[in-house]
PDB file of C-alpha atoms in Angstrom:
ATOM      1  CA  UNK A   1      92.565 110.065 103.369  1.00  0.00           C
ATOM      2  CA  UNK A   2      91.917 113.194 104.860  1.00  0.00           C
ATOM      3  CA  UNK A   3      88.000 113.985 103.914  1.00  0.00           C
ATOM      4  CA  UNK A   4      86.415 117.764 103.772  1.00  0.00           C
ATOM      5  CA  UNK A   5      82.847 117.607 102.961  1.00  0.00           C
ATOM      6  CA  UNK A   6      80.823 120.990 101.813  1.00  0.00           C
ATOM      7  CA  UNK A   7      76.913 121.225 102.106  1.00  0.00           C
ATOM      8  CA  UNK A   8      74.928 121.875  99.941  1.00  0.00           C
ATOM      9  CA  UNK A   9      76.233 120.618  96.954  1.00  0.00           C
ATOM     10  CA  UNK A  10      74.052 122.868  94.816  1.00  0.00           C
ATOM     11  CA  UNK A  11      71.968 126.253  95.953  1.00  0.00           C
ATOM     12  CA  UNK A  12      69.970 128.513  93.697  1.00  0.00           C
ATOM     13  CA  UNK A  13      68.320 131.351  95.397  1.00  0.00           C
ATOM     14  CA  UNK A  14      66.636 134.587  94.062  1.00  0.00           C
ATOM     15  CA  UNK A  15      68.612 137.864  93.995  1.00  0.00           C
ATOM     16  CA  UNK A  16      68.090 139.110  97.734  1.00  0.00           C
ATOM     17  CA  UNK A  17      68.160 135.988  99.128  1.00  0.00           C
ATOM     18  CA  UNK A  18      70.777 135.034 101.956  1.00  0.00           C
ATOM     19  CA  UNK A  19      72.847 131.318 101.128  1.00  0.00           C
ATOM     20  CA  UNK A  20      75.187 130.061 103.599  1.00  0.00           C
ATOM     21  CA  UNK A  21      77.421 126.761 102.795  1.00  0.00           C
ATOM     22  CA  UNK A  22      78.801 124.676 105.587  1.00  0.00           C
ATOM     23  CA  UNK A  23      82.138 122.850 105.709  1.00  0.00           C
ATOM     24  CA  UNK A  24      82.871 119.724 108.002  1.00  0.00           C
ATOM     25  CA  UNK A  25      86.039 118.208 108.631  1.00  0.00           C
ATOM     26  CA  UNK A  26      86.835 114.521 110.277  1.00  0.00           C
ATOM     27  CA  UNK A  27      89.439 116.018 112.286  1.00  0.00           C
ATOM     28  CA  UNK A  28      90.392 119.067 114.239  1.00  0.00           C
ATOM     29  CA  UNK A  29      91.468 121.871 111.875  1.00  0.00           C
ATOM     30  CA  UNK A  30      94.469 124.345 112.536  1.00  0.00           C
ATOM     31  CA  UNK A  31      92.802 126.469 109.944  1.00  0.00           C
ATOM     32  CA  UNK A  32      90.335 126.897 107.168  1.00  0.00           C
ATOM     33  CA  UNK A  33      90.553 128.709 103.727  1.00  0.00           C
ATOM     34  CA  UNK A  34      87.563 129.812 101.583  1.00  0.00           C
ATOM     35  CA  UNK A  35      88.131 130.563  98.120  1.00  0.00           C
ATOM     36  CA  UNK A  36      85.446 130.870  94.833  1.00  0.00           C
ATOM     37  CA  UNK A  37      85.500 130.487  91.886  1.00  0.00           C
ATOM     38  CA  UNK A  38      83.764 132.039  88.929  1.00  0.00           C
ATOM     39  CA  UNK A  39      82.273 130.071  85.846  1.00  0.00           C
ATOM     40  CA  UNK A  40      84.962 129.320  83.698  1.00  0.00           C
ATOM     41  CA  UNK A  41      87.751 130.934  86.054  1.00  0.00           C
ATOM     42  CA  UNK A  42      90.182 129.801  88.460  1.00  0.00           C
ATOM     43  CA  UNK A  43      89.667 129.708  92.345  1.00  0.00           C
ATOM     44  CA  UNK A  44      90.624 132.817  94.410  1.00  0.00           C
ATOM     45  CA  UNK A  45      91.767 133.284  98.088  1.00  0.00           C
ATOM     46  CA  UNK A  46      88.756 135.140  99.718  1.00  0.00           C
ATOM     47  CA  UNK A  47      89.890 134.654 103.644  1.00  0.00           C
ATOM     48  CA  UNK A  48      91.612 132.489 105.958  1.00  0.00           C
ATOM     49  CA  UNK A  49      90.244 131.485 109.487  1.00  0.00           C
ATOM     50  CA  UNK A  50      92.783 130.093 112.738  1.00  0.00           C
ATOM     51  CA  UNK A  51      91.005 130.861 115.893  1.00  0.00           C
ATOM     52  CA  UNK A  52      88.681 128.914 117.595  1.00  0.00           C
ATOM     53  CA  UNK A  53      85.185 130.414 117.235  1.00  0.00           C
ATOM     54  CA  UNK A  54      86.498 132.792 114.664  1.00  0.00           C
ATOM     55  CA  UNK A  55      84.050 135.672 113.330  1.00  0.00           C
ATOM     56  CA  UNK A  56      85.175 137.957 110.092  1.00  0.00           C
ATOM     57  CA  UNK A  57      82.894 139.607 108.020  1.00  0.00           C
ATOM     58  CA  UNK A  58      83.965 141.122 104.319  1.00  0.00           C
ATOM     59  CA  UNK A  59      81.091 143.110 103.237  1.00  0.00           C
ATOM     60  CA  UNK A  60      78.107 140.733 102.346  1.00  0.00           C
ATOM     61  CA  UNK A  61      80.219 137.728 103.295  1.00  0.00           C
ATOM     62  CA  UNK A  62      79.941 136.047 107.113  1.00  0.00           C
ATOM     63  CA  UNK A  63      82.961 133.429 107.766  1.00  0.00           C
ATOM     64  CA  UNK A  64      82.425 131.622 110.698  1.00  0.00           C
ATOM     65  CA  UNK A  65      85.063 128.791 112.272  1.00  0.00           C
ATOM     66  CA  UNK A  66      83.573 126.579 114.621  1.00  0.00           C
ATOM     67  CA  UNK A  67      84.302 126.162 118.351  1.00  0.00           C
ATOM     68  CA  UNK A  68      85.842 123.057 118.377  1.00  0.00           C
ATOM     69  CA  UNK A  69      87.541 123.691 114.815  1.00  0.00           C
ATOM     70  CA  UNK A  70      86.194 121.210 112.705  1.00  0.00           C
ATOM     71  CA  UNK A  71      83.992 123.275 110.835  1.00  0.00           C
ATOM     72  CA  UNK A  72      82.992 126.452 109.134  1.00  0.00           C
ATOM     73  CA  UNK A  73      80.659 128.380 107.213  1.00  0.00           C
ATOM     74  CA  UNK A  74      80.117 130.898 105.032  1.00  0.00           C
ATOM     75  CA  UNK A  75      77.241 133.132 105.025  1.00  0.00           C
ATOM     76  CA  UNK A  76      76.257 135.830 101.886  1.00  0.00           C
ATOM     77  CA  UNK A  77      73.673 138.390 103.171  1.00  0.00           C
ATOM     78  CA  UNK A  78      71.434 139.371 100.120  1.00  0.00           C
ATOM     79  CA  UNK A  79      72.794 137.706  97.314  1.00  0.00           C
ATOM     80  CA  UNK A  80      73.571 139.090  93.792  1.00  0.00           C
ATOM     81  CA  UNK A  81      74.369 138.090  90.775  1.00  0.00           C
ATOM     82  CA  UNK A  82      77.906 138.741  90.726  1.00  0.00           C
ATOM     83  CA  UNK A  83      77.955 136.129  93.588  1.00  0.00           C
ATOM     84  CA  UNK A  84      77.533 133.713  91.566  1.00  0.00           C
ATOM     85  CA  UNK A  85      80.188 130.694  91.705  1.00  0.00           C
ATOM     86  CA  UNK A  86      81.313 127.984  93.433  1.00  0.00           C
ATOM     87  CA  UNK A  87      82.433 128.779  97.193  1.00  0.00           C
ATOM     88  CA  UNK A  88      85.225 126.087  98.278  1.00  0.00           C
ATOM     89  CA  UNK A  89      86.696 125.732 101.933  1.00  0.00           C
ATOM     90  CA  UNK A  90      90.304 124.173 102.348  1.00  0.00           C
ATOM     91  CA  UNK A  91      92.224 123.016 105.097  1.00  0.00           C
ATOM     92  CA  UNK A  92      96.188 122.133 105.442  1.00  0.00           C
ATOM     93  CA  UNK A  93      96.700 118.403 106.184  1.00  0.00           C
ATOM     94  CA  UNK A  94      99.949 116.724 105.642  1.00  0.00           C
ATOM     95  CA  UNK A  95     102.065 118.966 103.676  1.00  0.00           C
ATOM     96  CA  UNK A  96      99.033 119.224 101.387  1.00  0.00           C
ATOM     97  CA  UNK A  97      96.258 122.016 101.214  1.00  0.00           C
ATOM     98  CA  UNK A  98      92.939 120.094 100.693  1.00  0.00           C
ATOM     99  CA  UNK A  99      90.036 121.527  98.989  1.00  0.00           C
ATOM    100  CA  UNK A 100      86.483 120.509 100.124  1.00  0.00           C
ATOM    101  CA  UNK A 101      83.560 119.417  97.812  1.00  0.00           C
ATOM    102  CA  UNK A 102      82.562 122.736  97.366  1.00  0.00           C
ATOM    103  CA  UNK A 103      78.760 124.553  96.801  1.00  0.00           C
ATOM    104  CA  UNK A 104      77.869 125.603  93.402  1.00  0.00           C
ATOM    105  CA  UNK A 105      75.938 128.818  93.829  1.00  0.00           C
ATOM    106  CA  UNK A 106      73.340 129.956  91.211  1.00  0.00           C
ATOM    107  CA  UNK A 107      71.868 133.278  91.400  1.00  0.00           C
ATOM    108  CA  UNK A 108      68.668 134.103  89.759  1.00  0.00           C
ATOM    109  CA  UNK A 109      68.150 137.967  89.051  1.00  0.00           C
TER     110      UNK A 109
ATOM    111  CA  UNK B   1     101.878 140.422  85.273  1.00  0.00           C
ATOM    112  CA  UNK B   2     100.472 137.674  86.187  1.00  0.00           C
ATOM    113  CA  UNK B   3     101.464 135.697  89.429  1.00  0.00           C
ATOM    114  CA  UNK B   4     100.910 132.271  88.505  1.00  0.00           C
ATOM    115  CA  UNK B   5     100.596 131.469  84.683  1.00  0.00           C
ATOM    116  CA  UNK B   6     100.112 128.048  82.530  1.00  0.00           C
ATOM    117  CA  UNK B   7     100.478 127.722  79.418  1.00  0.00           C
ATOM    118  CA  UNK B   8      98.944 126.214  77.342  1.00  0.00           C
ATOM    119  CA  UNK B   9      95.452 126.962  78.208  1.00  0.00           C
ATOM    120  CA  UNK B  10      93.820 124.674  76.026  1.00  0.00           C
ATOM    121  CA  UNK B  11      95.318 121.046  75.064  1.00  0.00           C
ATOM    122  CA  UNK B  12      92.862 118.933  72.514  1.00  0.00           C
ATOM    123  CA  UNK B  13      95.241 115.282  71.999  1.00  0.00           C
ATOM    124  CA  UNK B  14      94.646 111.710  71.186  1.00  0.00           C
ATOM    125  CA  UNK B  15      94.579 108.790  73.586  1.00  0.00           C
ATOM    126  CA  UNK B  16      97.901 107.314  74.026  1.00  0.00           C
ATOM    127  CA  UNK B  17     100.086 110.894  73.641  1.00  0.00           C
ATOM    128  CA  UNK B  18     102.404 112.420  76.369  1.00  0.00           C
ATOM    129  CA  UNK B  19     101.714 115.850  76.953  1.00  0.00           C
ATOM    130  CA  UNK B  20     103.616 118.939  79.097  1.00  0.00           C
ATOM    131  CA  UNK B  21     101.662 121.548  80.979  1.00  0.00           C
ATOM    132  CA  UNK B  22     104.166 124.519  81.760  1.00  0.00           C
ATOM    133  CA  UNK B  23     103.556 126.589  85.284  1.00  0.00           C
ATOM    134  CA  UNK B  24     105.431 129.504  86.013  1.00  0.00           C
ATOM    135  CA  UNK B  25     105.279 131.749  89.195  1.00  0.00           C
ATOM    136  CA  UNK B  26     106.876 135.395  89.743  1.00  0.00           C
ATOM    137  CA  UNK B  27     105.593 135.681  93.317  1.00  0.00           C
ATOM    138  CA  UNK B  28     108.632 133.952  95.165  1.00  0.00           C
ATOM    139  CA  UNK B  29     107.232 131.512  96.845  1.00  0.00           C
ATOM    140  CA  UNK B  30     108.605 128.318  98.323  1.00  0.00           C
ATOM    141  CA  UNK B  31     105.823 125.852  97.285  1.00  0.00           C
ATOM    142  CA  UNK B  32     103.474 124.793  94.091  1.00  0.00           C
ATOM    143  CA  UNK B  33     100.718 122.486  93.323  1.00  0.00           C
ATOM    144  CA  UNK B  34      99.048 121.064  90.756  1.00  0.00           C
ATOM    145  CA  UNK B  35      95.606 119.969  91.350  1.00  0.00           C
ATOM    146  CA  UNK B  36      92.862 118.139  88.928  1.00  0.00           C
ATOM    147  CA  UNK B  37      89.398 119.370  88.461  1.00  0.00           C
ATOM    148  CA  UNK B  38      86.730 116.914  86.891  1.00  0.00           C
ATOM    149  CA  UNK B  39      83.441 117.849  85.547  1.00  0.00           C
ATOM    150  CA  UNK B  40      81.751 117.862  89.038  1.00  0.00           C
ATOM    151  CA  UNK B  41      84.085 120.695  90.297  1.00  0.00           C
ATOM    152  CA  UNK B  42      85.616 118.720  92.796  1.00  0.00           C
ATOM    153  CA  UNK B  43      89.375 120.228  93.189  1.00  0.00           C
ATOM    154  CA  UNK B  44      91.616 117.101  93.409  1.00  0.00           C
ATOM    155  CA  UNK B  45      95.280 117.528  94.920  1.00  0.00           C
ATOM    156  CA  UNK B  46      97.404 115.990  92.698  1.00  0.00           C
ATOM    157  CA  UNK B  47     101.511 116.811  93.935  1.00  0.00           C
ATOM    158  CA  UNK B  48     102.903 119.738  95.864  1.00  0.00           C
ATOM    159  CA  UNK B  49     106.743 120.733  95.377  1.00  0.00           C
ATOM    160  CA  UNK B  50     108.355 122.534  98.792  1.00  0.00           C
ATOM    161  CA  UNK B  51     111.474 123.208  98.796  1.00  0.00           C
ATOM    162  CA  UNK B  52     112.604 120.298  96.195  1.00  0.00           C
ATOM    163  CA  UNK B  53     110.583 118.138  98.103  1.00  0.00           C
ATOM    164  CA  UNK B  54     107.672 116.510  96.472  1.00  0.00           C
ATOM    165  CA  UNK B  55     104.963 115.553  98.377  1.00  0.00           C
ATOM    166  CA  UNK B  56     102.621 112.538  95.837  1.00  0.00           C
ATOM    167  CA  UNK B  57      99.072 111.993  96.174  1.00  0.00           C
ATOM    168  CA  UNK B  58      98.939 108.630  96.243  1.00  0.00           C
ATOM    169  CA  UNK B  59      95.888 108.483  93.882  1.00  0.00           C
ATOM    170  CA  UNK B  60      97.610 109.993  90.946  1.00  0.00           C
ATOM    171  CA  UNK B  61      99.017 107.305  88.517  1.00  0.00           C
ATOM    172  CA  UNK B  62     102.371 107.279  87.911  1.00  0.00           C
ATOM    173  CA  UNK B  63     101.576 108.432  84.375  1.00  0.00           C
ATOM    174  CA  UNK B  64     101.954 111.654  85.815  1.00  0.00           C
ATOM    175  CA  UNK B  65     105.015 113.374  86.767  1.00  0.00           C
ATOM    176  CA  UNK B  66     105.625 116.901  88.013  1.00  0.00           C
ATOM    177  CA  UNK B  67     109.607 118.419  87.338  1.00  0.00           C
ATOM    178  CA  UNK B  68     110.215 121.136  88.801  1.00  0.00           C
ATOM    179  CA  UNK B  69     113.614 122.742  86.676  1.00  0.00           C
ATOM    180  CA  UNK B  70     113.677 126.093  89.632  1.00  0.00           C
ATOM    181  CA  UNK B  71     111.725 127.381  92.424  1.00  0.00           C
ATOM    182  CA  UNK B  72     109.379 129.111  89.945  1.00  0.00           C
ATOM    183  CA  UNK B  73     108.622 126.555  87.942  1.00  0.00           C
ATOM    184  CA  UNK B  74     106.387 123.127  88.022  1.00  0.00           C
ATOM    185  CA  UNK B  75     105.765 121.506  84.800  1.00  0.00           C
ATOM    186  CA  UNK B  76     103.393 118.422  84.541  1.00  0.00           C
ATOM    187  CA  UNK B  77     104.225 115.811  82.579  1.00  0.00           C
ATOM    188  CA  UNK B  78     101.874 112.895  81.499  1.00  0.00           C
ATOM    189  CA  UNK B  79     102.421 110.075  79.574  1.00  0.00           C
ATOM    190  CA  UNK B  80     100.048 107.669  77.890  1.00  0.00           C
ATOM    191  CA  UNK B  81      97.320 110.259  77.657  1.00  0.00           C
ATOM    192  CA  UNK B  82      93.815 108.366  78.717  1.00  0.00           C
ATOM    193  CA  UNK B  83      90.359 109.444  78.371  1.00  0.00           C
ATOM    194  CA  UNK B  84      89.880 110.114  81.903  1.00  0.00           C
ATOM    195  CA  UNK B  85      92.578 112.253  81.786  1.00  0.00           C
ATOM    196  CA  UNK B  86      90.394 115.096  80.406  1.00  0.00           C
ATOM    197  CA  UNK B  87      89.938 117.691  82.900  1.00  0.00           C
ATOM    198  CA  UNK B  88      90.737 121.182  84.075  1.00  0.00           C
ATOM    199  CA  UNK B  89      94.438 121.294  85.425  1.00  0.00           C
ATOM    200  CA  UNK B  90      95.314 124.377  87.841  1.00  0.00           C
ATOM    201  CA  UNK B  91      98.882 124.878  88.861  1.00  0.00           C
ATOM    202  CA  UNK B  92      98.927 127.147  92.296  1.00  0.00           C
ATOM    203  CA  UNK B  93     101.430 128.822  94.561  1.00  0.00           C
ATOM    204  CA  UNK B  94     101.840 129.757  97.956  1.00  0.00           C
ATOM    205  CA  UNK B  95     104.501 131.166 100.464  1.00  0.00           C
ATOM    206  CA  UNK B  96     104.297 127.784 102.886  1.00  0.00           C
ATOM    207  CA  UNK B  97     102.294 124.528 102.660  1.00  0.00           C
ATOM    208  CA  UNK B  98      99.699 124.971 104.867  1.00  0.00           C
ATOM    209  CA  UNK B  99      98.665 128.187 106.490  1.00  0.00           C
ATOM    210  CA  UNK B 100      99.046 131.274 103.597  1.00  0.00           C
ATOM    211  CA  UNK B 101      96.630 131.624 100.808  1.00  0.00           C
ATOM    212  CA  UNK B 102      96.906 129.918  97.627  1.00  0.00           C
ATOM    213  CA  UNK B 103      97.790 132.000  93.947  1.00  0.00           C
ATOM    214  CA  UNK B 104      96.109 129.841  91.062  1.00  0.00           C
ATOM    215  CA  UNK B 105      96.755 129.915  87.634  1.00  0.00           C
ATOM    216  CA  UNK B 106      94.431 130.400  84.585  1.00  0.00           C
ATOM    217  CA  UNK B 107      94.227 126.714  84.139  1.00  0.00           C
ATOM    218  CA  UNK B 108      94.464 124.511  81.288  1.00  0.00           C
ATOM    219  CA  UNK B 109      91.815 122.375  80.116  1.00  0.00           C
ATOM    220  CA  UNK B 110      92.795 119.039  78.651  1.00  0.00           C
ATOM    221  CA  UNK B 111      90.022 116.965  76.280  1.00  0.00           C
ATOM    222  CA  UNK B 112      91.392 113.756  75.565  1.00  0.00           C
ATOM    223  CA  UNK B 113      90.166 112.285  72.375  1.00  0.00           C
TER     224      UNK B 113
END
């Protein structure tokens, strides 16, 4: 089946510190979704990505879609706390909206 | 009021029970989903429901059965409750399958004991 794979699994950084997690598909992508989700809450839409070499920025957060469209990334200029979470990309495939691995972000004040 | 909403959020039942989770959305949209999430986070597609269609993941035992009595509802059903069935289940909504952002509910987290 259809395979998204997030890296890294697990980050911890310091408060100030910049994470970025990176999301690879197997196959050409018509678009990606990031969502997060707090500890203990439910996952939440943060942005959605179509064009090929795609730049939008929301603030702190950097979402990036690859050239070819088979990956993306997501990039949080000095981290804090509130940050905290677990950062998921998604992809449509087959009448089905498939969530990637995900990266569990830990924040340290 | 809230877009998507499950009830009940907590479900604590013995191996061997059948159990509902109810999933109710008042945004209008066209398609739902219920998805699995185990202990390592990883957010499991279990069915989508578009347009009375139901799409299965062919993973998900046959235990499990979505019904869908309107457009704004998805109820899972599962039978023959098993120990590995304990996880966090999210129902979610969106306008179209694949290209509009998803609406999740609270979820409900099922211990199986």
């Amino acid at each position: 089946g259809q395979q998204v794979m997030q890296i890294p699994q697990y980050q911890h950084v310091q408060e100030g510190e910049d994470f970025t997690t990176y999301c690879n598909s197997s196959t050409t992508l018509s678009n990606i979704q990031w969502y997060k989700q707090r500890p203990g809450g439910h996952p939440v839409f943060l942005i959605q990505l179509v064009k090929s070499g795609e730049v939008k920025k929301q603030k702190r957060l950097t979402f990036q879609f690859g050239e070819a469209k088979k990956n993306s990334s997501l990039h949080i200029t000095a981290t804090q706390t509130t940050d905290v979470g677990t950062y998921f990309c998604a992809q449509g495939y087959s009448d089905k909206l498939i969530f990637g691995t995900g990266t569990r972000l830990q924040v340290f004040p | 009021d809230t877009a998507v909403s499950q009830t009940p959020k907590y479900l604590v039942t013995q191996m061997g029970n059948d159990k509902s989770i109810k999933c109710e959305q008042n945004l209008g949209h066209d398609t739902m989903y219920w998805y699995k999430q185990d202990s390592k986070k990883f957010l499991k597609i279990m069915f989508s429901y578009n347009n009375k269609e139901l799409i299965i993941n062919e993973t998900v035992p046959n235990r499990f059965s979505p019904k869908s009595p309107d457009k704004a509802h998805l109820n899972l059903h599962i039978n023959s409750l098993e120990l590995g069935d304990s996880a966090v289940y999210f129902c979610a909504s969106s306008k179209g399958v694949l290209s509009t952002e998803a609406f999740f509910g609270q979820g409900t987290r099922l211990t199986v004991v």
